mmCIF file of C-alpha atoms in Angstrom:
data_model
loop_
_atom_site.group_PDB
_atom_site.id
_atom_site.type_symbol
_atom_site.label_atom_id
_atom_site.label_comp_id
_atom_site.label_asym_id
_atom_site.label_seq_id
_atom_site.Cartn_x
_atom_site.Cartn_y
_atom_site.Cartn_z
ATOM 1 C CA MET A 1 60.073 -88.558 -29.563
ATOM 2 C CA LEU A 2 60.252 -84.968 -28.977
ATOM 3 C CA SER A 3 59.282 -82.601 -31.862
ATOM 4 C CA THR A 4 60.868 -79.175 -32.467
ATOM 5 C CA PRO A 5 58.317 -76.414 -32.418
ATOM 6 C CA GLN A 6 58.057 -74.518 -35.827
ATOM 7 C CA PRO A 7 57.454 -70.745 -35.979
ATOM 8 C CA ARG A 8 54.006 -69.768 -37.070
ATOM 9 C CA MET A 9 53.119 -67.302 -39.898
ATOM 10 C CA THR A 10 51.065 -65.254 -37.539
ATOM 11 C CA ASP A 11 54.088 -64.490 -35.512
ATOM 12 C CA ASP A 12 56.065 -63.437 -38.604
ATOM 13 C CA PHE A 13 53.255 -61.126 -39.857
ATOM 14 C CA THR A 14 53.034 -59.582 -36.448
ATOM 15 C CA LEU A 15 56.696 -58.805 -36.583
ATOM 16 C CA PHE A 16 56.339 -57.304 -40.144
ATOM 17 C CA LEU A 17 53.608 -54.783 -39.261
ATOM 18 C CA PRO A 18 55.858 -52.278 -37.466
ATOM 19 C CA ALA A 19 58.247 -52.272 -40.425
ATOM 20 C CA LEU A 20 55.369 -51.692 -42.826
ATOM 21 C CA ALA A 21 54.100 -48.793 -40.739
ATOM 22 C CA LYS A 22 57.512 -47.193 -40.790
ATOM 23 C CA ALA A 23 57.730 -47.614 -44.582
ATOM 24 C CA GLY A 24 54.271 -45.973 -45.005
ATOM 25 C CA ALA A 25 55.318 -43.005 -42.927
ATOM 26 C CA ILE A 26 58.453 -42.617 -44.955
ATOM 27 C CA ALA A 27 56.426 -42.812 -48.205
ATOM 28 C CA ARG A 28 54.033 -40.142 -46.965
ATOM 29 C CA LEU A 29 56.945 -37.884 -46.131
ATOM 30 C CA VAL A 30 58.413 -38.394 -49.563
ATOM 31 C CA LEU A 31 55.068 -37.625 -51.259
ATOM 32 C CA CYS A 32 54.587 -34.501 -49.168
ATOM 33 C CA SER A 33 58.075 -33.358 -50.085
ATOM 34 C CA VAL A 34 57.412 -33.929 -53.765
ATOM 35 C CA PHE A 35 54.054 -32.086 -53.527
ATOM 36 C CA LEU A 36 55.710 -29.162 -51.749
ATOM 37 C CA MET A 37 58.406 -29.006 -54.419
ATOM 38 C CA PHE A 38 55.680 -29.001 -57.115
ATOM 39 C CA LEU A 39 53.819 -26.155 -55.398
ATOM 40 C CA THR A 40 57.064 -24.228 -55.099
ATOM 41 C CA MET A 41 57.757 -24.607 -58.812
ATOM 42 C CA VAL A 42 54.197 -23.558 -59.750
ATOM 43 C CA SER A 43 54.411 -20.507 -57.493
ATOM 44 C CA ALA A 44 57.731 -19.564 -59.011
ATOM 45 C CA LYS A 45 56.322 -19.772 -62.544
ATOM 46 C CA ALA A 46 53.282 -17.716 -61.535
ATOM 47 C CA ALA A 47 55.540 -15.086 -60.031
ATOM 48 C CA ASP A 48 57.628 -14.990 -63.213
ATOM 49 C CA ALA A 49 54.484 -14.568 -65.320
ATOM 50 C CA GLN A 50 53.265 -11.702 -63.126
ATOM 51 C CA ALA A 51 56.656 -10.078 -63.330
ATOM 52 C CA THR A 52 56.606 -10.391 -67.119
ATOM 53 C CA VAL A 53 53.117 -8.851 -67.323
ATOM 54 C CA ALA A 54 54.096 -6.046 -65.005
ATOM 55 C CA SER A 55 57.248 -5.421 -66.998
ATOM 56 C CA SER A 56 55.347 -5.293 -70.288
ATOM 57 C CA GLY A 57 52.793 -2.949 -68.719
ATOM 58 C CA LYS A 58 55.596 -0.656 -67.629
ATOM 59 C CA HIS A 59 57.037 -0.701 -71.133
ATOM 60 C CA ARG A 60 53.633 0.154 -72.618
ATOM 61 C CA ALA A 61 53.176 2.953 -70.153
ATOM 62 C CA ALA A 62 56.628 4.261 -71.029
ATOM 63 C CA ALA A 63 55.828 4.030 -74.743
ATOM 64 C CA THR A 64 52.733 6.205 -74.349
ATOM 65 C CA GLY A 65 54.974 9.077 -73.358
ATOM 66 C CA THR A 66 54.200 11.981 -71.119
ATOM 67 C CA LYS A 67 50.458 11.414 -71.028
ATOM 68 C CA GLY A 68 50.836 7.915 -69.548
ATOM 69 C CA ARG A 69 53.187 9.171 -66.843
ATOM 70 C CA LYS A 70 50.831 12.025 -66.035
ATOM 71 C CA ARG A 71 47.948 9.606 -65.603
ATOM 72 C CA SER A 72 50.112 7.396 -63.296
ATOM 73 C CA VAL A 73 51.118 10.396 -61.196
ATOM 74 C CA ARG A 74 47.502 11.525 -60.984
ATOM 75 C CA LYS A 75 46.456 8.053 -59.763
ATOM 76 C CA LYS A 76 49.119 8.064 -57.038
ATOM 77 C CA ALA A 77 48.113 11.566 -56.037
ATOM 78 C CA ALA A 78 44.495 10.467 -55.860
ATOM 79 C CA VAL A 79 45.462 7.585 -53.493
ATOM 80 C CA ALA A 80 47.580 9.869 -51.318
ATOM 81 C CA SER A 81 45.093 12.722 -51.031
ATOM 82 C CA THR A 82 41.488 11.975 -52.008
ATOM 83 C CA PRO A 83 39.906 15.432 -51.287
ATOM 84 C CA ARG A 84 42.548 17.294 -53.279
ATOM 85 C CA ALA A 85 42.310 14.800 -56.136
ATOM 86 C CA THR A 86 38.539 15.205 -56.157
ATOM 87 C CA SER A 87 38.896 18.980 -56.416
ATOM 88 C CA HIS A 88 41.338 18.657 -59.287
ATOM 89 C CA ALA A 89 39.052 16.155 -60.962
ATOM 90 C CA ARG A 90 36.154 18.582 -60.758
ATOM 91 C CA ARG A 91 38.251 21.353 -62.251
ATOM 92 C CA ARG A 92 39.466 19.079 -64.995
ATOM 93 C CA GLY A 93 35.867 17.978 -65.606
ATOM 94 C CA ARG A 94 34.679 21.559 -65.995
ATOM 95 C CA ALA A 95 37.601 22.391 -68.264
ATOM 96 C CA ALA A 96 36.993 19.280 -70.345
ATOM 97 C CA THR A 97 33.305 20.166 -70.615
ATOM 98 C CA ALA A 98 34.159 23.682 -71.801
ATOM 99 C CA VAL A 99 36.671 22.372 -74.308
ATOM 100 C CA ALA A 100 34.176 19.785 -75.540
ATOM 101 C CA ALA A 101 31.475 22.442 -75.901
ATOM 102 C CA THR A 102 33.861 24.736 -77.796
ATOM 103 C CA GLY A 103 34.936 21.869 -80.009
ATOM 104 C CA ALA A 104 31.340 20.881 -80.677
ATOM 105 C CA ALA A 105 30.437 24.477 -81.604
ATOM 106 C CA ALA A 106 33.442 24.717 -83.903
ATOM 107 C CA ALA A 107 32.584 21.386 -85.483
ATOM 108 C CA THR A 108 28.973 22.520 -85.961
ATOM 109 C CA ALA A 109 30.105 25.780 -87.566
ATOM 110 C CA ALA A 110 32.556 23.947 -89.815
ATOM 111 C CA THR A 111 29.863 21.478 -90.837
ATOM 112 C CA ALA A 112 27.442 24.310 -91.579
ATOM 113 C CA ALA A 113 30.081 26.117 -93.634
ATOM 114 C CA VAL A 114 30.889 22.992 -95.613
ATOM 115 C CA ALA A 115 27.195 22.323 -96.173
ATOM 116 C CA ALA A 116 26.514 25.936 -97.178
ATOM 117 C CA ALA A 117 29.371 26.118 -99.679
ATOM 118 C CA PRO A 118 27.991 23.434 -102.025
ATOM 119 C CA ALA A 119 24.503 24.870 -101.604
ATOM 120 C CA GLU A 120 25.689 28.310 -102.725
ATOM 121 C CA LYS A 121 27.609 26.762 -105.557
ATOM 122 C CA ALA A 122 24.597 24.727 -106.621
ATOM 123 C CA ALA A 123 22.349 27.812 -106.410
ATOM 124 C CA ALA A 124 24.405 29.631 -109.043
ATOM 125 C CA PRO A 125 22.855 28.804 -112.419
ATOM 126 C CA ALA A 126 25.118 27.444 -115.121
ATOM 127 C CA LYS A 127 25.911 29.931 -117.879
ATOM 128 C CA PRO A 128 23.788 29.044 -120.919
ATOM 129 C CA GLU A 129 25.477 28.325 -124.225
ATOM 130 C CA LEU A 130 24.748 26.883 -127.637
ATOM 131 C CA LEU A 131 26.207 23.386 -128.022
ATOM 132 C CA SER A 132 28.111 21.891 -130.922
ATOM 133 C CA ARG A 133 26.235 18.600 -130.518
ATOM 134 C CA CYS A 134 23.075 20.593 -131.261
ATOM 135 C CA GLY A 135 24.437 21.746 -134.610
ATOM 136 C CA PHE A 136 26.071 24.954 -133.408
ATOM 137 C CA THR A 137 29.339 24.398 -135.268
ATOM 138 C CA GLU A 138 31.676 26.623 -137.229
ATOM 139 C CA ALA A 139 30.397 25.111 -140.466
ATOM 140 C CA SER A 140 26.734 25.732 -139.594
ATOM 141 C CA ARG A 141 27.456 29.297 -138.524
ATOM 142 C CA ARG A 142 28.957 29.963 -141.942
ATOM 143 C CA HIS A 143 25.588 29.033 -143.460
ATOM 144 C CA VAL A 144 23.714 31.796 -141.588
ATOM 145 C CA PHE A 145 22.440 34.132 -144.311
ATOM 146 C CA SER A 146 21.855 37.289 -142.258
ATOM 147 C CA ARG A 147 24.783 39.691 -142.176
ATOM 148 C CA SER A 148 24.089 40.832 -138.589
ATOM 149 C CA VAL A 149 22.776 38.481 -135.890
ATOM 150 C CA TYR A 150 22.287 38.785 -132.166
ATOM 151 C CA VAL A 151 20.849 36.034 -129.928
ATOM 152 C CA LEU A 152 20.224 36.989 -126.287
ATOM 153 C CA ASP A 153 19.079 34.750 -123.424
ATOM 154 C CA GLU A 154 16.714 37.126 -121.673
ATOM 155 C CA GLU A 155 16.680 35.292 -118.318
ATOM 156 C CA THR A 156 20.416 35.621 -117.716
ATOM 157 C CA GLY A 157 21.282 38.472 -120.101
ATOM 158 C CA THR A 158 23.805 36.178 -121.795
ATOM 159 C CA PRO A 159 24.567 36.673 -125.501
ATOM 160 C CA LEU A 160 24.472 33.204 -127.058
ATOM 161 C CA PHE A 161 25.532 34.128 -130.586
ATOM 162 C CA GLU A 162 26.445 37.358 -132.340
ATOM 163 C CA ARG A 163 27.737 38.360 -135.704
ATOM 164 C CA ASN A 164 28.349 41.983 -136.616
ATOM 165 C CA ALA A 165 25.976 42.853 -133.779
ATOM 166 C CA GLU A 166 27.330 46.413 -133.496
ATOM 167 C CA THR A 167 27.063 47.234 -137.215
ATOM 168 C CA VAL A 168 24.665 50.095 -137.897
ATOM 169 C CA ALA A 169 22.274 49.223 -140.735
ATOM 170 C CA PRO A 170 18.770 50.114 -142.053
ATOM 171 C CA ILE A 171 16.035 48.228 -140.213
ATOM 172 C CA ALA A 172 13.081 48.783 -142.618
ATOM 173 C CA SER A 173 9.657 47.803 -141.205
ATOM 174 C CA VAL A 174 11.117 46.534 -137.921
ATOM 175 C CA THR A 175 10.612 50.247 -137.221
ATOM 176 C CA LYS A 176 6.900 49.559 -136.711
ATOM 177 C CA LEU A 177 7.529 48.065 -133.240
ATOM 178 C CA MET A 178 8.666 51.512 -132.099
ATOM 179 C CA THR A 179 5.778 53.112 -134.000
ATOM 180 C CA ALA A 180 3.302 50.949 -132.087
ATOM 181 C CA MET A 181 4.887 51.662 -128.686
ATOM 182 C CA VAL A 182 4.936 55.443 -129.109
ATOM 183 C CA TRP A 183 1.398 55.461 -130.462
ATOM 184 C CA LEU A 184 0.059 53.311 -127.599
ATOM 185 C CA ASP A 185 1.770 55.543 -125.018
ATOM 186 C CA GLN A 186 -0.826 58.265 -125.641
ATOM 187 C CA LYS A 187 -2.968 58.732 -122.551
ATOM 188 C CA GLN A 188 -6.274 59.122 -124.352
ATOM 189 C CA LEU A 189 -6.578 56.728 -127.299
ATOM 190 C CA PRO A 190 -10.080 55.375 -127.984
ATOM 191 C CA MET A 191 -9.237 52.280 -130.036
ATOM 192 C CA GLY A 192 -12.729 52.048 -131.503
ATOM 193 C CA ASN A 193 -12.534 55.481 -133.166
ATOM 194 C CA ARG A 194 -11.983 55.350 -136.912
ATOM 195 C CA LEU A 195 -9.085 56.819 -138.894
ATOM 196 C CA GLU A 196 -9.276 57.683 -142.555
ATOM 197 C CA VAL A 197 -6.405 57.200 -144.981
ATOM 198 C CA THR A 198 -5.441 60.493 -146.658
ATOM 199 C CA GLU A 199 -3.010 61.561 -149.361
ATOM 200 C CA ASP A 200 -0.562 62.501 -146.605
ATOM 201 C CA ASP A 201 -0.216 58.796 -145.890
ATOM 202 C CA LEU A 202 0.994 57.873 -149.402
ATOM 203 C CA ASP A 203 4.592 56.761 -149.909
ATOM 204 C CA ASN A 204 6.416 59.489 -151.776
ATOM 205 C CA LEU A 205 9.839 58.003 -151.009
ATOM 206 C CA LYS A 206 9.734 54.488 -152.452
ATOM 207 C CA PHE A 207 6.346 54.869 -154.165
ATOM 208 C CA THR A 208 5.128 51.576 -152.787
ATOM 209 C CA THR A 209 1.500 50.605 -153.266
ATOM 210 C CA SER A 210 -1.130 49.510 -150.774
ATOM 211 C CA ARG A 211 -4.560 47.967 -150.719
ATOM 212 C CA LEU A 212 -5.680 50.754 -148.424
ATOM 213 C CA ASN A 213 -6.902 53.368 -150.851
ATOM 214 C CA VAL A 214 -7.265 57.001 -149.955
ATOM 215 C CA GLY A 215 -10.604 57.410 -148.198
ATOM 216 C CA SER A 216 -10.514 53.978 -146.538
ATOM 217 C CA SER A 217 -11.700 54.188 -142.942
ATOM 218 C CA LEU A 218 -10.452 51.809 -140.235
ATOM 219 C CA SER A 219 -10.699 51.673 -136.473
ATOM 220 C CA ARG A 220 -7.539 52.542 -134.559
ATOM 221 C CA ALA A 221 -7.422 48.933 -133.368
ATOM 222 C CA ASP A 222 -7.441 47.645 -136.964
ATOM 223 C CA MET A 223 -4.794 50.160 -138.032
ATOM 224 C CA LEU A 224 -2.457 48.883 -135.321
ATOM 225 C CA HIS A 225 -3.305 45.270 -136.123
ATOM 226 C CA ILE A 226 -2.409 45.316 -139.818
ATOM 227 C CA ALA A 227 0.618 47.573 -139.285
ATOM 228 C CA LEU A 228 2.140 44.936 -136.983
ATOM 229 C CA MET A 229 0.843 41.712 -138.534
ATOM 230 C CA SER A 230 1.126 42.566 -142.237
ATOM 231 C CA SER A 231 3.492 45.556 -142.133
ATOM 232 C CA GLU A 232 0.893 47.801 -143.791
ATOM 233 C CA ASN A 233 2.727 51.071 -144.538
ATOM 234 C CA ARG A 234 -0.262 53.368 -144.995
ATOM 235 C CA ALA A 235 -1.686 52.199 -141.659
ATOM 236 C CA ALA A 236 1.607 53.113 -139.916
ATOM 237 C CA ALA A 237 1.677 56.473 -141.701
ATOM 238 C CA ALA A 238 -1.895 57.223 -140.578
ATOM 239 C CA MET A 239 -0.982 56.322 -136.992
ATOM 240 C CA SER A 240 1.972 58.739 -136.971
ATOM 241 C CA ARG A 241 -0.293 61.500 -138.278
ATOM 242 C CA ASP A 242 -2.827 60.676 -135.522
ATOM 243 C CA TYR A 243 -0.640 62.080 -132.737
ATOM 244 C CA PRO A 244 -0.658 65.283 -130.689
ATOM 245 C CA GLY A 245 1.605 67.669 -132.601
ATOM 246 C CA GLY A 246 1.367 65.623 -135.791
ATOM 247 C CA ARG A 247 4.011 63.544 -137.531
ATOM 248 C CA PRO A 248 7.083 65.659 -136.576
ATOM 249 C CA ALA A 249 6.200 65.287 -132.885
ATOM 250 C CA PHE A 250 5.679 61.576 -133.395
ATOM 251 C CA ILE A 251 9.136 61.067 -134.970
ATOM 252 C CA ALA A 252 10.737 63.098 -132.171
ATOM 253 C CA ALA A 253 8.985 60.872 -129.620
ATOM 254 C CA MET A 254 10.292 57.751 -131.393
ATOM 255 C CA ASN A 255 13.892 58.978 -131.182
ATOM 256 C CA ALA A 256 13.480 60.035 -127.552
ATOM 257 C CA ARG A 257 12.151 56.594 -126.678
ATOM 258 C CA ALA A 258 15.117 54.934 -128.405
ATOM 259 C CA GLN A 259 17.545 56.971 -126.328
ATOM 260 C CA ALA A 260 15.616 56.142 -123.161
ATOM 261 C CA LEU A 261 15.943 52.428 -123.971
ATOM 262 C CA GLY A 262 19.740 52.759 -124.286
ATOM 263 C CA MET A 263 19.909 52.635 -128.084
ATOM 264 C CA PRO A 264 22.483 55.342 -128.952
ATOM 265 C CA HIS A 265 23.029 54.182 -132.551
ATOM 266 C CA THR A 266 19.322 53.991 -133.387
ATOM 267 C CA ARG A 267 17.688 56.739 -135.471
ATOM 268 C CA PHE A 268 14.223 57.158 -136.992
ATOM 269 C CA GLU A 269 13.221 59.401 -139.913
ATOM 270 C CA ASN A 270 9.684 58.098 -140.440
ATOM 271 C CA ALA A 271 7.127 55.752 -138.893
ATOM 272 C CA THR A 272 6.961 53.179 -141.678
ATOM 273 C CA GLY A 273 10.613 52.133 -142.054
ATOM 274 C CA LEU A 274 10.636 52.925 -145.764
ATOM 275 C CA SER A 275 13.458 55.408 -145.170
ATOM 276 C CA PRO A 276 16.979 53.930 -145.255
ATOM 277 C CA GLU A 277 17.796 56.517 -142.587
ATOM 278 C CA ASN A 278 15.913 54.426 -140.029
ATOM 279 C CA VAL A 279 18.942 52.609 -138.630
ATOM 280 C CA SER A 280 19.990 50.537 -135.636
ATOM 281 C CA THR A 281 22.162 47.566 -134.698
ATOM 282 C CA ALA A 282 21.248 43.937 -134.050
ATOM 283 C CA ARG A 283 22.250 44.358 -130.405
ATOM 284 C CA GLU A 284 20.200 47.517 -129.839
ATOM 285 C CA LEU A 285 17.145 46.033 -131.503
ATOM 286 C CA ALA A 286 17.084 43.412 -128.744
ATOM 287 C CA GLU A 287 16.275 46.226 -126.296
ATOM 288 C CA MET A 288 13.429 47.408 -128.502
ATOM 289 C CA VAL A 289 11.998 43.883 -128.707
ATOM 290 C CA LYS A 290 12.112 43.543 -124.909
ATOM 291 C CA ALA A 291 10.266 46.831 -124.512
ATOM 292 C CA ALA A 292 7.657 45.924 -127.152
ATOM 293 C CA ASN A 293 6.919 42.664 -125.351
ATOM 294 C CA ARG A 294 5.463 44.645 -122.430
ATOM 295 C CA TYR A 295 2.483 45.716 -124.562
ATOM 296 C CA GLN A 296 -0.313 43.171 -124.730
ATOM 297 C CA LEU A 297 -1.673 44.543 -128.038
ATOM 298 C CA ILE A 298 1.735 44.355 -129.702
ATOM 299 C CA ARG A 299 2.133 40.740 -128.594
ATOM 300 C CA SER A 300 -1.281 39.629 -129.817
ATOM 301 C CA ASP A 301 -1.395 41.652 -133.060
ATOM 302 C CA SER A 302 2.112 40.778 -134.219
ATOM 303 C CA LEU A 303 1.419 37.050 -133.775
ATOM 304 C CA ASP A 304 -2.026 36.886 -135.358
ATOM 305 C CA LYS A 305 -2.009 34.763 -138.520
ATOM 306 C CA GLN A 306 -4.790 36.516 -140.429
ATOM 307 C CA LYS A 307 -7.393 39.224 -140.016
ATOM 308 C CA ILE A 308 -10.428 40.475 -141.966
ATOM 309 C CA ILE A 309 -10.603 44.274 -141.842
ATOM 310 C CA ASN A 310 -13.670 46.460 -142.398
ATOM 311 C CA ILE A 311 -12.503 49.468 -144.427
ATOM 312 C CA GLY A 312 -15.873 51.213 -144.591
ATOM 313 C CA ARG A 313 -16.530 50.339 -148.239
ATOM 314 C CA GLY A 314 -15.947 46.647 -147.959
ATOM 315 C CA GLN A 315 -13.565 44.224 -146.299
ATOM 316 C CA LEU A 316 -9.957 43.211 -146.795
ATOM 317 C CA GLN A 317 -8.222 40.057 -145.595
ATOM 318 C CA TYR A 318 -4.657 40.372 -144.323
ATOM 319 C CA ILE A 319 -2.182 37.630 -143.403
ATOM 320 C CA ASN A 320 0.966 37.630 -141.302
ATOM 321 C CA SER A 321 4.026 38.662 -143.307
ATOM 322 C CA ASN A 322 6.268 36.368 -141.221
ATOM 323 C CA ARG A 323 6.023 32.822 -142.570
ATOM 324 C CA LEU A 324 7.617 31.373 -139.444
ATOM 325 C CA ILE A 325 4.597 32.622 -137.518
ATOM 326 C CA ARG A 326 2.017 32.026 -140.220
ATOM 327 C CA TYR A 327 2.931 28.340 -140.510
ATOM 328 C CA GLY A 328 3.665 27.793 -136.815
ATOM 329 C CA GLN A 329 7.350 26.952 -137.279
ATOM 330 C CA VAL A 330 8.421 28.740 -134.093
ATOM 331 C CA ASN A 331 6.840 29.756 -130.800
ATOM 332 C CA ALA A 332 7.228 33.472 -130.104
ATOM 333 C CA SER A 333 5.675 36.269 -128.080
ATOM 334 C CA VAL A 334 6.671 39.162 -130.388
ATOM 335 C CA GLN A 335 7.843 39.313 -134.008
ATOM 336 C CA LYS A 336 8.385 41.749 -136.846
ATOM 337 C CA THR A 337 9.831 41.540 -140.335
ATOM 338 C CA GLY A 338 11.059 44.255 -142.671
ATOM 339 C CA PHE A 339 12.487 44.797 -146.131
ATOM 340 C CA ILE A 340 13.751 47.595 -148.326
ATOM 341 C CA ASN A 341 16.475 47.303 -150.940
ATOM 342 C CA GLU A 342 19.010 49.102 -148.747
ATOM 343 C CA SER A 343 18.466 46.819 -145.744
ATOM 344 C CA GLY A 344 17.790 43.406 -147.231
ATOM 345 C CA HIS A 345 15.428 41.113 -145.321
ATOM 346 C CA ASN A 346 15.244 41.648 -141.575
ATOM 347 C CA MET A 347 13.489 39.778 -138.785
ATOM 348 C CA VAL A 348 13.256 40.127 -135.011
ATOM 349 C CA LEU A 349 11.710 37.542 -132.687
ATOM 350 C CA ARG A 350 11.202 36.974 -129.015
ATOM 351 C CA LEU A 351 11.217 33.179 -129.039
ATOM 352 C CA LEU A 352 9.847 31.055 -126.214
ATOM 353 C CA VAL A 353 12.194 28.081 -126.004
ATOM 354 C CA HIS A 354 10.296 25.031 -124.722
ATOM 355 C CA ASP A 355 7.256 27.351 -124.573
ATOM 356 C CA ARG A 356 8.624 29.210 -121.552
ATOM 357 C CA ARG A 357 12.211 30.481 -121.816
ATOM 358 C CA PRO A 358 12.494 33.853 -123.617
ATOM 359 C CA VAL A 359 15.333 34.323 -126.071
ATOM 360 C CA ILE A 360 15.546 37.390 -128.319
ATOM 361 C CA VAL A 361 16.770 36.883 -131.883
ATOM 362 C CA THR A 362 17.509 39.826 -134.191
ATOM 363 C CA MET A 363 18.644 39.255 -137.792
ATOM 364 C CA LEU A 364 19.504 41.952 -140.335
ATOM 365 C CA GLY A 365 20.607 41.926 -143.948
ATOM 366 C CA SER A 366 19.637 38.601 -145.513
ATOM 367 C CA ASP A 367 19.620 38.750 -149.314
ATOM 368 C CA THR A 368 16.369 36.780 -149.547
ATOM 369 C CA ALA A 369 13.225 36.254 -147.515
ATOM 370 C CA ASP A 370 13.930 32.514 -147.474
ATOM 371 C CA GLY A 371 17.398 33.160 -146.079
ATOM 372 C CA SER A 372 15.954 35.122 -143.163
ATOM 373 C CA ARG A 373 13.323 32.433 -142.543
ATOM 374 C CA LEU A 374 15.869 29.604 -142.651
ATOM 375 C CA ASP A 375 18.093 31.505 -140.215
ATOM 376 C CA GLY A 376 15.172 31.685 -137.804
ATOM 377 C CA VAL A 377 14.510 27.943 -138.104
ATOM 378 C CA ARG A 378 18.190 27.064 -137.642
ATOM 379 C CA ILE A 379 18.628 29.291 -134.593
ATOM 380 C CA ALA A 380 15.408 27.969 -133.029
ATOM 381 C CA LYS A 381 16.734 24.412 -133.384
ATOM 382 C CA TRP A 382 20.008 25.356 -131.724
ATOM 383 C CA LEU A 383 18.108 26.914 -128.842
ATOM 384 C CA ASN A 384 15.623 24.097 -128.302
ATOM 385 C CA CYS A 385 18.420 21.527 -128.191
ATOM 386 C CA SER A 386 20.932 23.519 -126.123
ATOM 387 C CA LEU A 387 18.767 25.162 -123.461
ATOM 388 C CA ASN A 388 16.664 23.602 -120.725
#
């Protein structure tokens, strides 16, 4: 029996291979096409992004105005002509350097001016004044007993308080500061030589008494000491007699010195202050106190608290007539008190606020010695609290 031959799988697979190869080629073509399309799309997006960036850059350049355009033009010019651009750049560099230097100098000058202005302002001292928080109130000022008062800050020349400071009034034994100055101005004055009290030294105006009897003999130094410290009238009278030309020449010298100190309303009739015709003002007395402070003997003698004096026939003890000084209630470099009925109680002081700052205080016309003393204490408290 004859059998029909069957096709084999190997023959079929062999026939399928060419078809599979064609399909692979077609697939590769399709993939390449897709990849090319993808690259095209990516390139297009990149181009759009660059265009957007460029566009925004152009807008920013336009927004900067003329300066941006000038810089763009300069860049193009630099690309077109390098040597010329370099020359311009050098010129611009030099100009910029000059402008920068000028600006720096101006800035330095402005800075120096600004720095100097506060320094000058800080250098100017603040004007001193008495403060209400220190008790300097309208009510406390009403309790000042002296009729005329003048308080002067010597460092700045600033009046800190005044009441009736231009009123002319008797000054009593405050006179003795001028007596001491005129007497010490003599060129030849041996302080160890002794002076004797005579009848010419007695008070024939007020008929006051003294412990210095006629015939008492004191050294010139002791005469000055008790005249200033204890306001001894016969000592001051003896000093005025002990002057070239005698007492009239001495009184003339006192008045001349007052005029030289700028005290036009001040007048002296005697050396003791017992005359009510010895007059001045609280303001003018401040000038006399300043002048008296230049004499070392006046400073030391007026501030001494007590002194034992040899009068030739025994000894006498004197104390300071100013209780503020005697009891150490104030610190001063010069002081003097005075009283006659016509003047009331007077006191002048050159206080040292905080032991260093000089302030002159002149007080005239208190009805009582305690009133004058309390005025001095009150004013000293104002000063110590208010001033540095």
